[in-house]
CSV table of C-alpha atoms and ligand atoms in Angstrom, one decimal:
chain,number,residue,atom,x,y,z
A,1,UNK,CA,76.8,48.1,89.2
A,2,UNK,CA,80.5,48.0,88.9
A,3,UNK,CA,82.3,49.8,91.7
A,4,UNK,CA,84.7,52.5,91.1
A,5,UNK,CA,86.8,55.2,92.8
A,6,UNK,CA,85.2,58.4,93.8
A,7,UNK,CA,85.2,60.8,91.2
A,8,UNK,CA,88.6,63.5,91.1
A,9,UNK,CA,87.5,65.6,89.2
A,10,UNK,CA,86.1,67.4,91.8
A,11,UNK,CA,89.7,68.2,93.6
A,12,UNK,CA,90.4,71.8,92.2
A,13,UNK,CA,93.2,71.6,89.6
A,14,UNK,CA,95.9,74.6,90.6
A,15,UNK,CA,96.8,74.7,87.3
A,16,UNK,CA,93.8,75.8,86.2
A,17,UNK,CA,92.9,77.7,88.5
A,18,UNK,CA,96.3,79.4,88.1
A,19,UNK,CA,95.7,80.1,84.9
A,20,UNK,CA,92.6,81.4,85.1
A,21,UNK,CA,94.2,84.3,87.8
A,22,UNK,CA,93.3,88.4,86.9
A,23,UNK,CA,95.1,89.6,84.8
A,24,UNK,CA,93.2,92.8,83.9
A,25,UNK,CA,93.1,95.7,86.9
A,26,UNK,CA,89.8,97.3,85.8
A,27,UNK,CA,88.1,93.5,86.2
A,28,UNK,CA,89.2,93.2,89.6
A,29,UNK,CA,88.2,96.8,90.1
A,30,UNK,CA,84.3,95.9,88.6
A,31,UNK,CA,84.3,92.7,90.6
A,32,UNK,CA,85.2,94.4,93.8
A,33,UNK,CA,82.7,97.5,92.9
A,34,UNK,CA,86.0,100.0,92.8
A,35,UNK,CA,85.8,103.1,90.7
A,36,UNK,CA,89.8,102.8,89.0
A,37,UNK,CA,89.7,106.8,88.8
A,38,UNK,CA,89.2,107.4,92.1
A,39,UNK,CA,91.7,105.0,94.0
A,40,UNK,CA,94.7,105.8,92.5
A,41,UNK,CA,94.9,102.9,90.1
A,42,UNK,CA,97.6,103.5,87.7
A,43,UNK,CA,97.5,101.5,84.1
A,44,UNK,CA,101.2,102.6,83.6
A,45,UNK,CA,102.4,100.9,86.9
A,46,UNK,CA,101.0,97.5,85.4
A,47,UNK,CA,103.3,98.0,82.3
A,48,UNK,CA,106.2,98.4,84.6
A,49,UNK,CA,105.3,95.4,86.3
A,50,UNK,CA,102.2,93.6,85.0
A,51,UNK,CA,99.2,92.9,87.6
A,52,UNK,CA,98.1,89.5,88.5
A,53,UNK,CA,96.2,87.9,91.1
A,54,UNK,CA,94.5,84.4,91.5
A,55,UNK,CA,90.6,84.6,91.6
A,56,UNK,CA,91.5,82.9,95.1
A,57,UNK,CA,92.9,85.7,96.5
A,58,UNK,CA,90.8,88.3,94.9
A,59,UNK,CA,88.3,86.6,96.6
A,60,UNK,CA,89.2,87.6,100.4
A,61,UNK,CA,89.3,91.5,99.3
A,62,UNK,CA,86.5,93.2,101.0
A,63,UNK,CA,85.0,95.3,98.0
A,64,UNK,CA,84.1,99.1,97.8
A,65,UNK,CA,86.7,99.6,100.4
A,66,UNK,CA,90.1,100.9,98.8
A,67,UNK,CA,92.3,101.1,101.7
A,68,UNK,CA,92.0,97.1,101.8
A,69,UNK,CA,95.3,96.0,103.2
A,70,UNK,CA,94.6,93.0,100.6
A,71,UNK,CA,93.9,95.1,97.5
A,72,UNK,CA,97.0,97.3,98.5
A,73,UNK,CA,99.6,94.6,98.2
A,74,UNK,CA,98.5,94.2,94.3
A,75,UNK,CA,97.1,96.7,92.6
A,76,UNK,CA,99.5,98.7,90.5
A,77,UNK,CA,99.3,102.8,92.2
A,78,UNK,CA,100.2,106.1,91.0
A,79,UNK,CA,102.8,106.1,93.7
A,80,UNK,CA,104.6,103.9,92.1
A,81,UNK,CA,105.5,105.6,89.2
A,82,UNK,CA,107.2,108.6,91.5
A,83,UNK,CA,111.1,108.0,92.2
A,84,UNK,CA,112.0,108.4,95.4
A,85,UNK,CA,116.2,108.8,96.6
A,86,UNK,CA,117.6,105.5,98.0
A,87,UNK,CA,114.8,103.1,95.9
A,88,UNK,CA,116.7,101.3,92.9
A,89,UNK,CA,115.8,98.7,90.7
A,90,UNK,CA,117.4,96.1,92.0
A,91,UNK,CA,118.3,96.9,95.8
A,92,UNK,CA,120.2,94.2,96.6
A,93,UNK,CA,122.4,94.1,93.4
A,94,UNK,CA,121.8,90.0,93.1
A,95,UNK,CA,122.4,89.8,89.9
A,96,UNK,CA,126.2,90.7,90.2
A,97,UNK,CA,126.1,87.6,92.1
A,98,UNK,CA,125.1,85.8,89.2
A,99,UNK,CA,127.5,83.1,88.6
A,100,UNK,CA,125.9,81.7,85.3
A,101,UNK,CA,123.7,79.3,87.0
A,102,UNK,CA,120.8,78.9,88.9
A,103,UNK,CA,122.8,79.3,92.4
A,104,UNK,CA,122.6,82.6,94.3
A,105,UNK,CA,125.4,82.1,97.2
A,106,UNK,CA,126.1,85.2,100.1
A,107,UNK,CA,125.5,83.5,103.3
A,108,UNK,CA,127.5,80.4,104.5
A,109,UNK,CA,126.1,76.7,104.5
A,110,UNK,CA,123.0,77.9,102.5
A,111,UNK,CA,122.2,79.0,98.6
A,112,UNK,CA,119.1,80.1,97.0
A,113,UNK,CA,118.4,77.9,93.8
A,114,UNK,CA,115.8,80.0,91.4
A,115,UNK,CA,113.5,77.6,89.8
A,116,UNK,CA,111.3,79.6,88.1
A,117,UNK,CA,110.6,83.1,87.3
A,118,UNK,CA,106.7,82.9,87.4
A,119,UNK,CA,104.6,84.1,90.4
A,120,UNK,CA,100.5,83.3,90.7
A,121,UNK,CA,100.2,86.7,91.8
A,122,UNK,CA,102.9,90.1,91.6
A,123,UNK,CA,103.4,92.3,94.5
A,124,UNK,CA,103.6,95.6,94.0
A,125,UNK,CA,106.4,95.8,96.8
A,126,UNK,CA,108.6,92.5,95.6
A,127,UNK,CA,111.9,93.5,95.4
A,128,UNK,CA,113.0,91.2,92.7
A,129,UNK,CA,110.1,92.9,90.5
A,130,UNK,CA,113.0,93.8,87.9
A,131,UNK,CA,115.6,90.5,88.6
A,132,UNK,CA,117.0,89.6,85.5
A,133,UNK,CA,115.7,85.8,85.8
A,134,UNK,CA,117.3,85.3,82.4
A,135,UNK,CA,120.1,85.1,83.7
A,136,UNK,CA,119.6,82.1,86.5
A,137,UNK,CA,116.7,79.9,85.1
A,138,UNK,CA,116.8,77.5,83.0
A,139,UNK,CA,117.4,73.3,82.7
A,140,UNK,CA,121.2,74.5,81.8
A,141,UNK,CA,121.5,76.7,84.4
A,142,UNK,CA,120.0,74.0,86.4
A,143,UNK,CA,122.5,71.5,86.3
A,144,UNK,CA,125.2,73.6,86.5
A,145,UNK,CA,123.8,74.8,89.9
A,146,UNK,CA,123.9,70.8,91.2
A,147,UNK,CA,127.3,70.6,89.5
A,148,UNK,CA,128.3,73.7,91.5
A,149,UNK,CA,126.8,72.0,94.6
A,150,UNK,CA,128.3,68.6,94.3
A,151,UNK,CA,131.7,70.4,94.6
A,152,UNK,CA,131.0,72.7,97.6
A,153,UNK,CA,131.2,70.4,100.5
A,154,UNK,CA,130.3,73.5,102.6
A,155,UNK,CA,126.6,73.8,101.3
A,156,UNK,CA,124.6,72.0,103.7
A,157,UNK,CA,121.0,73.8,102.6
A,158,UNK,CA,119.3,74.7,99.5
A,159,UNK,CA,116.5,76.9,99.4
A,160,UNK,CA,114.4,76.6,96.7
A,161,UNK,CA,113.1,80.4,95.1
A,162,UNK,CA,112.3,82.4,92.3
A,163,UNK,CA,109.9,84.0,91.6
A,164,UNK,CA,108.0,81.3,92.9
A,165,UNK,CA,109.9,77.5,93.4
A,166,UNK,CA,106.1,76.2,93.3
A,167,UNK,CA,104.7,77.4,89.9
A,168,UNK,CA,106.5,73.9,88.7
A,169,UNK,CA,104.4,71.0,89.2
A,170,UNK,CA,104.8,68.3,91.3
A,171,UNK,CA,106.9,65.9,88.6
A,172,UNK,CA,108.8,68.7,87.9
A,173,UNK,CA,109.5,69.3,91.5
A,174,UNK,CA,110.1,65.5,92.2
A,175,UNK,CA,112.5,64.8,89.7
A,176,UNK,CA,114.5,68.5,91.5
A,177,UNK,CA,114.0,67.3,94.9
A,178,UNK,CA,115.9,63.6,93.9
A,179,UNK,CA,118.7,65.7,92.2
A,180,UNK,CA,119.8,67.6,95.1
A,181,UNK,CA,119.3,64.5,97.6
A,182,UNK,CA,121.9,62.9,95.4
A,183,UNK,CA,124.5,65.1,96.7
A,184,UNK,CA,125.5,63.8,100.0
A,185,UNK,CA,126.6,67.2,101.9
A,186,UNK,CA,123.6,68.5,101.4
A,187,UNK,CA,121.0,67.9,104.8
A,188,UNK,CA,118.2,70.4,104.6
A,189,UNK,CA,115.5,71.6,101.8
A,190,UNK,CA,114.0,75.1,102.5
A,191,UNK,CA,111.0,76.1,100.2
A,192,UNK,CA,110.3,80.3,100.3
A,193,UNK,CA,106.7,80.4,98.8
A,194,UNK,CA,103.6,83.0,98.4
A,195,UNK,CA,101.4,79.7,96.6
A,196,UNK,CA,99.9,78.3,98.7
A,197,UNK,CA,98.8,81.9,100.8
A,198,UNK,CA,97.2,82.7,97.0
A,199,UNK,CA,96.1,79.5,95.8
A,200,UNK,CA,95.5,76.5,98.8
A,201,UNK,CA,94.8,73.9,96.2
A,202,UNK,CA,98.5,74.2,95.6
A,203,UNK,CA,99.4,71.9,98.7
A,204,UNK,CA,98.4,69.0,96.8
A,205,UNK,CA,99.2,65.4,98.4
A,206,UNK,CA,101.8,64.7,95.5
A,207,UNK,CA,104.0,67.5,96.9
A,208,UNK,CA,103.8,66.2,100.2
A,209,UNK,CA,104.6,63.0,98.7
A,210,UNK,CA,107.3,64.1,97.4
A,211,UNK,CA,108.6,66.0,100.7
A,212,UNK,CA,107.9,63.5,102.9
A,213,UNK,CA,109.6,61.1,100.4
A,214,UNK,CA,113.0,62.7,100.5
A,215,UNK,CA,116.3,62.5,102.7
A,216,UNK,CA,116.5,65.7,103.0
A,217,UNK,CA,115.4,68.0,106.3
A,218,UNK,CA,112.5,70.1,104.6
A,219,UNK,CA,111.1,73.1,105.9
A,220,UNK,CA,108.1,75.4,104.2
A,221,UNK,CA,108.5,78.8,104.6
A,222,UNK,CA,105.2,80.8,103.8
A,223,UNK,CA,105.2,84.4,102.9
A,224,UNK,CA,101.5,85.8,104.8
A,225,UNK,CA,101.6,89.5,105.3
A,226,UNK,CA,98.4,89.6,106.9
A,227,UNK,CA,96.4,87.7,108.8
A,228,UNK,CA,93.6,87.7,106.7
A,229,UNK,CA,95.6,85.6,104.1
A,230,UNK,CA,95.5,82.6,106.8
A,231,UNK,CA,92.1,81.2,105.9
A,232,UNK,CA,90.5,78.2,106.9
A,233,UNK,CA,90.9,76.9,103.3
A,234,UNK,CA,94.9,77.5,103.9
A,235,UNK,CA,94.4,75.9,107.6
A,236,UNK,CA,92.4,72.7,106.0
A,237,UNK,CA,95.5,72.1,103.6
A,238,UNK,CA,98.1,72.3,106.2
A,239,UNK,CA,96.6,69.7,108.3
A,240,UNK,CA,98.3,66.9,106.7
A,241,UNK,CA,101.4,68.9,106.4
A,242,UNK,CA,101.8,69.4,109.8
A,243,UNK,CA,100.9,66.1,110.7
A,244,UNK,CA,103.6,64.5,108.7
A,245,UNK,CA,106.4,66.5,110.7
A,246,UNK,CA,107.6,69.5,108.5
A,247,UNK,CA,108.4,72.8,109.3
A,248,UNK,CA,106.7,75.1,108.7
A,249,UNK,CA,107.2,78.7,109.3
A,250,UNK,CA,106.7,82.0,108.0
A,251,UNK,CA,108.0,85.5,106.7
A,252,UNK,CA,106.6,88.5,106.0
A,253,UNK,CA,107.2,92.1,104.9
A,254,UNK,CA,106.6,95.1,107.0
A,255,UNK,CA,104.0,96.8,104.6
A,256,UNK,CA,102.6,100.4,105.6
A,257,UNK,CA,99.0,100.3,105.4
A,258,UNK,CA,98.9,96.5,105.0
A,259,UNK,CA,100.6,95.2,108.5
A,260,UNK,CA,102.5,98.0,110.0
A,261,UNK,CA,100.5,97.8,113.4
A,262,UNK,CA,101.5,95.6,116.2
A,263,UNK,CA,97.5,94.5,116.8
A,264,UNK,CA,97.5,93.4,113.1
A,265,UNK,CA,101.2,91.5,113.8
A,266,UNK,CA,99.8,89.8,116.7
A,267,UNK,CA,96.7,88.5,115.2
A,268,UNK,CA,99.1,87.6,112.2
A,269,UNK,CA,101.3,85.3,114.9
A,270,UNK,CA,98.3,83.6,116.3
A,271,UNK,CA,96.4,82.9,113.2
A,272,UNK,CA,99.6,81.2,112.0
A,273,UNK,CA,99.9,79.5,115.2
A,274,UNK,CA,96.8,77.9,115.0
A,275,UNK,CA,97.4,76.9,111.0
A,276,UNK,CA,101.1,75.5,112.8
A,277,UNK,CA,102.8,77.6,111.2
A,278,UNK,CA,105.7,79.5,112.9
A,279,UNK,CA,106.5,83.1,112.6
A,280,UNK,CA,110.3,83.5,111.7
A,281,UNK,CA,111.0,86.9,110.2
A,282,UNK,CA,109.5,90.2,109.4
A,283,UNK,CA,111.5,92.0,107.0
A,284,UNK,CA,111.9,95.8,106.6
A,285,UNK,CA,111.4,96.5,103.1
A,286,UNK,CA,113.7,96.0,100.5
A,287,UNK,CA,114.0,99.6,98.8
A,288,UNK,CA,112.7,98.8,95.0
A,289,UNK,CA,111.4,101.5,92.8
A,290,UNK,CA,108.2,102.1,93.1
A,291,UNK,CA,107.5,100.6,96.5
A,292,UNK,CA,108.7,104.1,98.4
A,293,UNK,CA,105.1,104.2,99.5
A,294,UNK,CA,104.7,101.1,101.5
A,295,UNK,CA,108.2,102.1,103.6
A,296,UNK,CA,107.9,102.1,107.5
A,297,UNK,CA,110.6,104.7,109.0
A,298,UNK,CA,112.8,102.5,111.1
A,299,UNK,CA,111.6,104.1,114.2
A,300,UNK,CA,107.9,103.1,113.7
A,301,UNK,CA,109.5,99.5,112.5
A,302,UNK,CA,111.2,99.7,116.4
A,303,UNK,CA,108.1,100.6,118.2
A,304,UNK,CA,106.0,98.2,116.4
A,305,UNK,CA,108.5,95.4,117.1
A,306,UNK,CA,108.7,96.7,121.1
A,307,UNK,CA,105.4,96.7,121.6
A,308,UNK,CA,105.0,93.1,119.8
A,309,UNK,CA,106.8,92.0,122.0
A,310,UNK,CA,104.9,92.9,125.2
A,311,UNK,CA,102.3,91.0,123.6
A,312,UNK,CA,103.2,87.6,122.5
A,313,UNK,CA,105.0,84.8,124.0
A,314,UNK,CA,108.4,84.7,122.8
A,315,UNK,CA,108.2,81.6,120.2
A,316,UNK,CA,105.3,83.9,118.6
A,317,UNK,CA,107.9,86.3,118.3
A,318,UNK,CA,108.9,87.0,114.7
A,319,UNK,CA,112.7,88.6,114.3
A,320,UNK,CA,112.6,91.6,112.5
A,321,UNK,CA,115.4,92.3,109.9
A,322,UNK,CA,117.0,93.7,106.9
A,323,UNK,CA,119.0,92.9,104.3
A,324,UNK,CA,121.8,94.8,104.2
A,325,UNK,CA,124.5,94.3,101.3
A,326,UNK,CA,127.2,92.9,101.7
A,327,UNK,CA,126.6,91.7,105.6
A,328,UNK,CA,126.6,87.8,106.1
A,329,UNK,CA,123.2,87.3,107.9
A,330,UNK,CA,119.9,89.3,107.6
A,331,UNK,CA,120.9,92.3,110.1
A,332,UNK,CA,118.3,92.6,112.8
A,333,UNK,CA,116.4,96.1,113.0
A,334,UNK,CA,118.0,96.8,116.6
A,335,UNK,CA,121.4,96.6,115.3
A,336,UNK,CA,120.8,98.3,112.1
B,401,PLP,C1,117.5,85.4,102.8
B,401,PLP,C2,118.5,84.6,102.1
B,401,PLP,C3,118.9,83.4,102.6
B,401,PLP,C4,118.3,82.7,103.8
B,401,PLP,O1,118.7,83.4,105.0
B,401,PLP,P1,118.2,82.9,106.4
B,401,PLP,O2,118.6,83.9,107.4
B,401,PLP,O3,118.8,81.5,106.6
B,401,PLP,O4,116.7,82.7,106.3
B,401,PLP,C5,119.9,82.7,101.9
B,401,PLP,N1,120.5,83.2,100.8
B,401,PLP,C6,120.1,84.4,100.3
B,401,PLP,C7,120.8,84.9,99.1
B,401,PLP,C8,119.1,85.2,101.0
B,401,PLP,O5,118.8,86.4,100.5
B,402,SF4,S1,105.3,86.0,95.2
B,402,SF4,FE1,107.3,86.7,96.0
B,402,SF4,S2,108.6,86.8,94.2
B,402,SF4,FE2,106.5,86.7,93.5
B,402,SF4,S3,105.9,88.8,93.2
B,402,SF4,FE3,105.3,88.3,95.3
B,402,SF4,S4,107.0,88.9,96.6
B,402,SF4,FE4,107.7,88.8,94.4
């Protein structure tokens, strides 16, 4: 018999499978045994904002139960179609930032570089759910963004984000990766992503490859709300990653009903610390439309955050913070 490599076809393709994500409320509602009319499913929340989710993810919701803090983070509400004072469309005015390419730039040493629009799943509390992506993606905008970069001595990091920076495939992301080592000033790669937390299969060796390939410092930040969303699956993929020396750490939002109890935090910091993951921030919520509902009064966000702190060691500690326009750092909740 003639001897050949062991079949791939096996390896789950991501691109399929992201493709193949919900994109239909009421068949995530049938699969998880949900009545739509009697959980506050709204059909014209998911006009606002269309409703997606990979099957992956859908996967971890515990059906018939509603208040799942899973299912809460995607499905498209009632609530969200009431306006409430102080939430805007775009809370923290980005786009007037927009300097016609792909850069956004308001803290020193660092810019955000928006890749791509797309997302493998929306959440209903994402505070760029109306950003005006037009206006930052796109292979033009692109290379005016490395232009921009090759003249600014100062920028030392670039963090790739969107959207999501990993809906491009691993080429793609290659050939971006070589671009920005080519500028000499620049040291560090930071990667904001919610992919792999909704689709494991997305931390495929070629994007290692390609990490561990480059110059450049890199660092993964994860966005894992709850610690549900670190499964063993996720855990399995991030072994080689953390063996080959990157960074990883984490953000999250502060999500009533999904997170905003300390137990649920604490859990969240050792489930991640056992996946070697990091926990950097947790972020008050940005104030979009339609995510009034999720909000955690600052005082609760203070006594969650004390109490967190009587529990974990301090390098499980997450800083909680806000964004606060036109201040040059994320302002943290005590001095807010
Ligand atoms: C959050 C953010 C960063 C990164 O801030 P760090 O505190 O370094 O994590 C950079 N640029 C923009 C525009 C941001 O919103
Ligand atoms: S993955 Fe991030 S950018 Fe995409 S919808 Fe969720 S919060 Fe928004």
């Amino acid at each position: 018999m003639i001897s050949r490599s062991p079949p791939r076809e096996d390896r789950p393709d991501w691109r399929r499978e992201l493709s193949e994500a919900y994109r239909d409320p009421l068949e995530l509602l049938r699969m998880l045994e949900l009545d739509s009319e009697k959980i506050g499913y709204a059909p014209a929340a998911a006009h606002l904002f269309p409703f997606r989710v990979t099957r992956y993810y859908a996967n971890l919701i515990e059906p018939r139960t509603p208040a799942d803090p899973l299912l809460l983070q995607i499905l498209p509400q009632t609530q969200e179609m009431l306006s409430a004072t102080g939430f805007e469309a775009e809370p923290l005015a980005e786009s007037r930032d927009a300097q016609g390419n792909s850069l956004l730039a308001k803290y020193q040493q660092r810019v955000l570089l928006m890749v791509s629009g797309a997302c493998a799943i929306h959440c209903r509390y994402c505070f760029r759910r109306s950003f005006p992506y037009n206006d930052f993606v796109g292979h033009r905008r692109l290379s005016d963004a490395i232009t921009r970069l090759e003249q600014d001595p100062e920028i030392k990091e670039v963090i790739l984000s969107g959207g999501d920076p990993l809906v491009i495939d691993d080429a793609a992301l290659g050939e971006l990766v070589r671009r920005l080592e080519a500028v000499p000033h620049v040291s560090r790669l930071r990667i904001h992503s919610r992919l792999p937390v909704v689709l494991p299969s997305r931390l495929t060796p070629g994007l290692l490859e390609v990490l561990r390939a480059t110059r450049l410092r890199t660092v993964l930040v994860l966005h894992i709300n709850h610690p549900r969303e670190v499964t063993q699956a996720l855990g399995d993929a991030l072994i080689p990653w953390r063996q080959s020396g990157l960074t990883l750490l984490n953000q999250a939002v502060l999500l009533r009903g999904v997170n905003d109890d300390p137990e649920t935090l604490e859990e969240l910091s050792e489930k991640l610390f056992d996946a070697g993951v990091l926990p950097y921030y947790v972020h008050l919520l940005d104030r979009v439309s339609g995510s009034a509902h999720f909000e955690v009064t600052d005082a609760r966000a203070r006594e969650i955050e004390t109490d967190l702190r009587t529990r974990l060691p301090g390098y499980l500690m997450p800083r909680f913070v806000r964004e606060v326009n036109g201040e040059p750092y994320k302002v943290p909740l005590a001095a807010a």
